[in-house]
Amino acid sequence: LSDIDFDSETVEGFEAGAKGELFDRRLRLQATAFAFDFENLQVTTYDAAAIRFQINNAGAVRQRGVEFEADLRAAPGLNFRGALA
């Protein structure tokens, strides 16, 4: 049983964003910000010697970031899309 003993993973955080359309709906914009704090992060590793997957706790992880997306309809049949994270 010690091979399958691991703690529960917990996370606290938030995600917030906004979407908008401009220029008669020809330009669509999206922006998102997020922040998460994980405790006892669970990770799966493959043990080739035992030919099995194993779940372990990797400790704490802090995630922060922003994402942006844009979609421009420049002309009929011509769209430009972009994203940045």
XYZ file of C-alpha atoms in Angstrom:
85
model
C 0.000 0.000 0.000
C 2.917 2.392 0.453
C 3.271 2.559 -3.350
C -0.211 4.048 -3.714
C -0.157 6.362 -0.675
C -0.329 10.073 -1.539
C -1.949 13.205 -0.078
C -4.938 15.086 -1.479
C -4.175 17.930 -3.855
C -5.661 21.345 -3.000
C -5.756 24.576 -4.986
C -6.758 28.165 -4.302
C -7.023 30.775 -6.999
C -9.036 32.768 -9.473
C -9.506 33.396 -13.167
C -11.041 36.563 -14.588
C -11.485 37.773 -18.110
C -13.260 40.001 -20.581
C -14.445 39.735 -24.180
C -15.353 42.489 -26.569
C -16.263 43.201 -30.177
C -15.343 46.394 -32.032
C -15.724 47.908 -35.496
C -19.111 46.390 -36.328
C -18.002 43.001 -34.901
C -15.014 42.788 -37.245
C -12.540 42.745 -34.352
C -12.975 40.404 -31.388
C -10.705 40.690 -28.355
C -10.353 38.454 -25.288
C -8.171 38.877 -22.199
C -7.816 36.566 -19.201
C -5.735 36.754 -16.011
C -5.274 33.885 -13.572
C -3.501 32.999 -10.326
C -3.442 29.570 -8.666
C -1.580 28.140 -5.653
C -1.383 24.325 -5.496
C -0.463 22.323 -2.396
C 0.526 18.643 -2.600
C 0.442 18.751 -6.397
C -0.140 15.244 -7.718
C 2.079 14.103 -10.568
C 2.100 10.828 -12.446
C 5.408 9.199 -13.373
C 6.134 6.032 -15.286
C 8.344 3.448 -13.603
C 9.872 1.508 -16.501
C 11.465 -1.122 -14.238
C 8.095 -2.038 -12.687
C 6.131 -1.285 -15.894
C 3.557 0.899 -14.126
C 2.462 4.458 -13.523
C 2.871 5.906 -10.058
C 1.200 8.939 -8.428
C 3.261 11.098 -6.042
C 3.034 14.524 -4.456
C 5.457 17.049 -5.942
C 5.004 19.835 -3.372
C 3.707 23.348 -3.933
C 3.268 25.163 -7.246
C 2.406 28.820 -7.874
C 0.920 29.695 -11.268
C 0.391 33.262 -12.503
C -0.362 34.464 -16.003
C -2.323 36.360 -18.592
C -3.675 35.398 -22.014
C -4.744 37.608 -24.923
C -6.554 36.624 -28.120
C -7.607 38.648 -31.152
C -9.602 37.810 -34.269
C -9.797 40.367 -37.094
C -12.061 39.923 -40.127
C -10.105 42.169 -42.526
C -12.148 41.333 -45.656
C -14.561 38.635 -46.805
C -12.542 35.416 -46.716
C -9.531 37.052 -44.997
C -9.197 36.616 -41.225
C -6.239 37.251 -38.942
C -5.991 35.466 -35.605
C -3.436 35.795 -32.857
C -2.847 34.752 -29.281
C -0.302 35.599 -26.620
C 0.102 33.864 -23.256
